[in-house]
Coordinates of C-alpha atoms in Angstrom, one line a residue:
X1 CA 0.3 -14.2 -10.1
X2 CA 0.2 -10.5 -9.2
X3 CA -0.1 -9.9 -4.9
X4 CA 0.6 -7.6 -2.8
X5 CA 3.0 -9.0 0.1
X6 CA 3.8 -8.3 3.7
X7 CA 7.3 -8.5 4.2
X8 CA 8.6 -8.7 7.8
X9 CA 11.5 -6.9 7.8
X10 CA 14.3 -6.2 5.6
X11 CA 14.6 -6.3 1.4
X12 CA 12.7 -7.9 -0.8
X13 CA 13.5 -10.9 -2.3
X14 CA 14.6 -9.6 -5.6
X15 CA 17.5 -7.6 -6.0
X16 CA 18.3 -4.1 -7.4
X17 CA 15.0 -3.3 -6.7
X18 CA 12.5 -2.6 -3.7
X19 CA 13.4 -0.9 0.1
X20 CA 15.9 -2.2 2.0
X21 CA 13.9 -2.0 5.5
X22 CA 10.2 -0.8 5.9
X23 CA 9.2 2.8 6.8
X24 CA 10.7 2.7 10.2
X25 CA 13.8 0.9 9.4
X26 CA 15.1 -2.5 10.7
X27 CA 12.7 -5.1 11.1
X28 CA 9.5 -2.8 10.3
X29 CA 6.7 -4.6 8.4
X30 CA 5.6 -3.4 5.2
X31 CA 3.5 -4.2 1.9
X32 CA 5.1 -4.5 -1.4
X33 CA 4.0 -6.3 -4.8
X34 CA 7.0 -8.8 -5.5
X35 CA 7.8 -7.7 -9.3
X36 CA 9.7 -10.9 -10.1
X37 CA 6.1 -13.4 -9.6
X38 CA 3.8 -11.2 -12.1
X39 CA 3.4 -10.4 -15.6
X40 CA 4.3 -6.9 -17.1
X41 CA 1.1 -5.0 -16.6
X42 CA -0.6 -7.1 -14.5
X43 CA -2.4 -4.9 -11.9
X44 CA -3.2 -5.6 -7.9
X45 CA -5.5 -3.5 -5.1
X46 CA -5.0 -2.9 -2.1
X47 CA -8.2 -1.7 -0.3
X48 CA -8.7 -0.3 2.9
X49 CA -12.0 -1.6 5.0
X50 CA -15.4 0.2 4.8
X51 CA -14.5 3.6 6.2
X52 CA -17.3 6.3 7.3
X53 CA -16.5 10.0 6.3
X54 CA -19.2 11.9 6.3
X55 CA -17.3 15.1 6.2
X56 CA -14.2 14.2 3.9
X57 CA -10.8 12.8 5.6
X58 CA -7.2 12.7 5.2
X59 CA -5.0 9.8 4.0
X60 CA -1.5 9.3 4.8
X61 CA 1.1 6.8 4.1
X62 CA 4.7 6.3 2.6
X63 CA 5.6 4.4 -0.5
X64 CA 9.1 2.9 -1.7
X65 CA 9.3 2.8 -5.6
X66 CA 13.1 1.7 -6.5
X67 CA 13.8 -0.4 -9.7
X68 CA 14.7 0.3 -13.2
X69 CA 11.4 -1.9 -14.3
X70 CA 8.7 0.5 -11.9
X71 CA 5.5 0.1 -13.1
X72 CA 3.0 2.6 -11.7
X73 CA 1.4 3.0 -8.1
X74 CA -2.3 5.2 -8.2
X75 CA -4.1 5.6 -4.7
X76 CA -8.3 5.7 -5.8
X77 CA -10.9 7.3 -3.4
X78 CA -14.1 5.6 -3.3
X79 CA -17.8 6.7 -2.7
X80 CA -19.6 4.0 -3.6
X81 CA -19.0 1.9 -5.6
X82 CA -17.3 4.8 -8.0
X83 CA -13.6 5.0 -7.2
X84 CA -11.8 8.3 -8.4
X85 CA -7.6 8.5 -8.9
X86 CA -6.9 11.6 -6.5
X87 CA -2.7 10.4 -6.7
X88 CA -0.4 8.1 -9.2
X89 CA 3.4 7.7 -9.4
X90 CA 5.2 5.6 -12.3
X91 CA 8.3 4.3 -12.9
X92 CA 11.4 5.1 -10.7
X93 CA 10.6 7.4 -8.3
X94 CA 13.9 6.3 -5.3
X95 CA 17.6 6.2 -5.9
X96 CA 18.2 3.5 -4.4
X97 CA 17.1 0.5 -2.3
X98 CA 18.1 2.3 1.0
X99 CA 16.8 6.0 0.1
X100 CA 14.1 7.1 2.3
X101 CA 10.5 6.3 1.7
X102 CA 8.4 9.1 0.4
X103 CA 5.9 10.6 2.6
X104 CA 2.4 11.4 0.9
X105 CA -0.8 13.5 2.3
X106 CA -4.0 13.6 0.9
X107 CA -7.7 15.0 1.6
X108 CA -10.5 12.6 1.1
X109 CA -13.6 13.8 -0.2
X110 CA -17.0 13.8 2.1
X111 CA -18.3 10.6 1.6
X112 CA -15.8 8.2 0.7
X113 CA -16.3 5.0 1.8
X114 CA -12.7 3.1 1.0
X115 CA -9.4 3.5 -0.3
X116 CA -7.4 1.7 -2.4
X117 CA -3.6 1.3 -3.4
X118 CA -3.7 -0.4 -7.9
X119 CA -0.3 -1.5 -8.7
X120 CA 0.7 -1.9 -12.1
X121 CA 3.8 -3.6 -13.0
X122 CA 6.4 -2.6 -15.0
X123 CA 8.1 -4.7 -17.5
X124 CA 10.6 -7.1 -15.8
X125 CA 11.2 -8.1 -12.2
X126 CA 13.3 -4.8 -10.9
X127 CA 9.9 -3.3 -9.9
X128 CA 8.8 -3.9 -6.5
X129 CA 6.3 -1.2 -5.5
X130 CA 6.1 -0.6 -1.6
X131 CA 3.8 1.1 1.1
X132 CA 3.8 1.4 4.3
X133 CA 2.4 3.4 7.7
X134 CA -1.3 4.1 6.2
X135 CA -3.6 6.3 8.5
X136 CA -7.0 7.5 7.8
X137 CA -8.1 10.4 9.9
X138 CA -10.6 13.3 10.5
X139 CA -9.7 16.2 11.2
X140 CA -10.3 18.1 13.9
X141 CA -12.9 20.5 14.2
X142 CA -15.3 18.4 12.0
X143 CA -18.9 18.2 12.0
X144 CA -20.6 16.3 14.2
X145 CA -21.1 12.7 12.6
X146 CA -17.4 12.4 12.4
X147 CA -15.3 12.1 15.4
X148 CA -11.6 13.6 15.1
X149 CA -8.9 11.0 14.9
X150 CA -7.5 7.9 13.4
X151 CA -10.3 6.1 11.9
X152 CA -8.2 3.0 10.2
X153 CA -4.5 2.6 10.5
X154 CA -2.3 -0.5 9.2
X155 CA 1.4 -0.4 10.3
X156 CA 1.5 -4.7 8.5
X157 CA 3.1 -5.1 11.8
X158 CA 1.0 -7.3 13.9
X159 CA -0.7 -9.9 11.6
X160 CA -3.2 -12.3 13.6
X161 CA -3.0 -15.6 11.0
X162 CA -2.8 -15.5 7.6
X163 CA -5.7 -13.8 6.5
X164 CA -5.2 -10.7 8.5
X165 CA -3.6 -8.3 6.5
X166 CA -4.7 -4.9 8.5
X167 CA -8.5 -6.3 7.3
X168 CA -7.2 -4.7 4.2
X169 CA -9.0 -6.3 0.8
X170 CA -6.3 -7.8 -1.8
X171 CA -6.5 -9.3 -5.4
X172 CA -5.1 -12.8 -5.6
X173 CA -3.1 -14.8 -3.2
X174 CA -1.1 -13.1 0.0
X175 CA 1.6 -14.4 1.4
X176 CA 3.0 -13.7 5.1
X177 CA 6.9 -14.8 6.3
X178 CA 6.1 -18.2 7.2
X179 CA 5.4 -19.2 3.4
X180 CA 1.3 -20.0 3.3
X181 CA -0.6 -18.7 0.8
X182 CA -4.3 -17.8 1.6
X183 CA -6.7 -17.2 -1.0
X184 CA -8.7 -13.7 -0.1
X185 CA -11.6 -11.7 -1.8
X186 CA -10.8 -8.5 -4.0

């Protein structure tokens, strides 16, 4: 039962493995895959909505990967229906539950059209893949089509019921603080 989570604050629920707070510390929101509910090599997406980049954009989030079981996180651009890795981390990539999380920048090809986080678990429960803080932009000085800005941004902090999750698209069920499960389309 493989599914990305939003956690409000604090560890997840597994030890030895996960962050300890999200991106901004304390009680910051995040999204993590909770290692000890799937099977080893079980995978999950996490897809942004239907973005417009006529011109090619930038991505940029942060990612926790602490636990001695890490499977492997990739983030796939999309044109299309054709999605393309364009960055993949596996196995153990923090020190610790409470090292910082790792900052990542990417340039998105003209024309993509979404964005996706596929999780892969590791072997046993002590791998709890995390991110955080995502932000789609344009940059500035782009063509005309494109306006320079944020085009999608999803801090998992303010979640409007349960099937909000940043209008994000997830595999299998999600499962917000209050314990309900929601079933949602891939």
């Amino acid at each position: 039962n493989n599914r990305w989570v939003v956690d409000t604050g604090g560890p997840t629920p597994s030890r030895y493995t996960g962050p300890s707070a999200g991106q901004g510390g304390g009680s910051d929101n995040y999204a993590h895959i909770e290692a000890s509910t799937s099977m080893s090599g079980s995978v999950s997406h996490l897809t942004t909505p239907t973005l417009s980049l006529s011109y090619g954009g930038q991505l940029e989030f942060y990612y926790h990967m602490y636990g001695s079981n890490m499977g492997t996180l990739t983030v796939e651009q999309c044109v299309g229906t054709v999605c393309s890795p364009i960055w993949s981390r596996q196995g153990q990539q923090h020190s610790s539950h409470t090292a910082a999380w790792t900052r990542v920048h990417l340039q998105l090809v003209p024309g993509t059209t979404n964005v996706r986080w596929v999780g892969q678990m590791g072997s046993s429960y002590r791998g709890d893949m995390s991110v955080d803080t995502i932000e789609v932009s344009v940059p500035t000085g782009v063509q005309v089509a494109d306006v320079p800005g944020t085009v999608f941004s999803c801090f998992f902090e303010k979640l409007s019921g349960y099937a909000d999750f940043c209008n994000m698209g997830h595999t299998g069920l999600w499962r917000p603080a209050n314990g309900h499960t929601t079933p949602t389309s891939a």
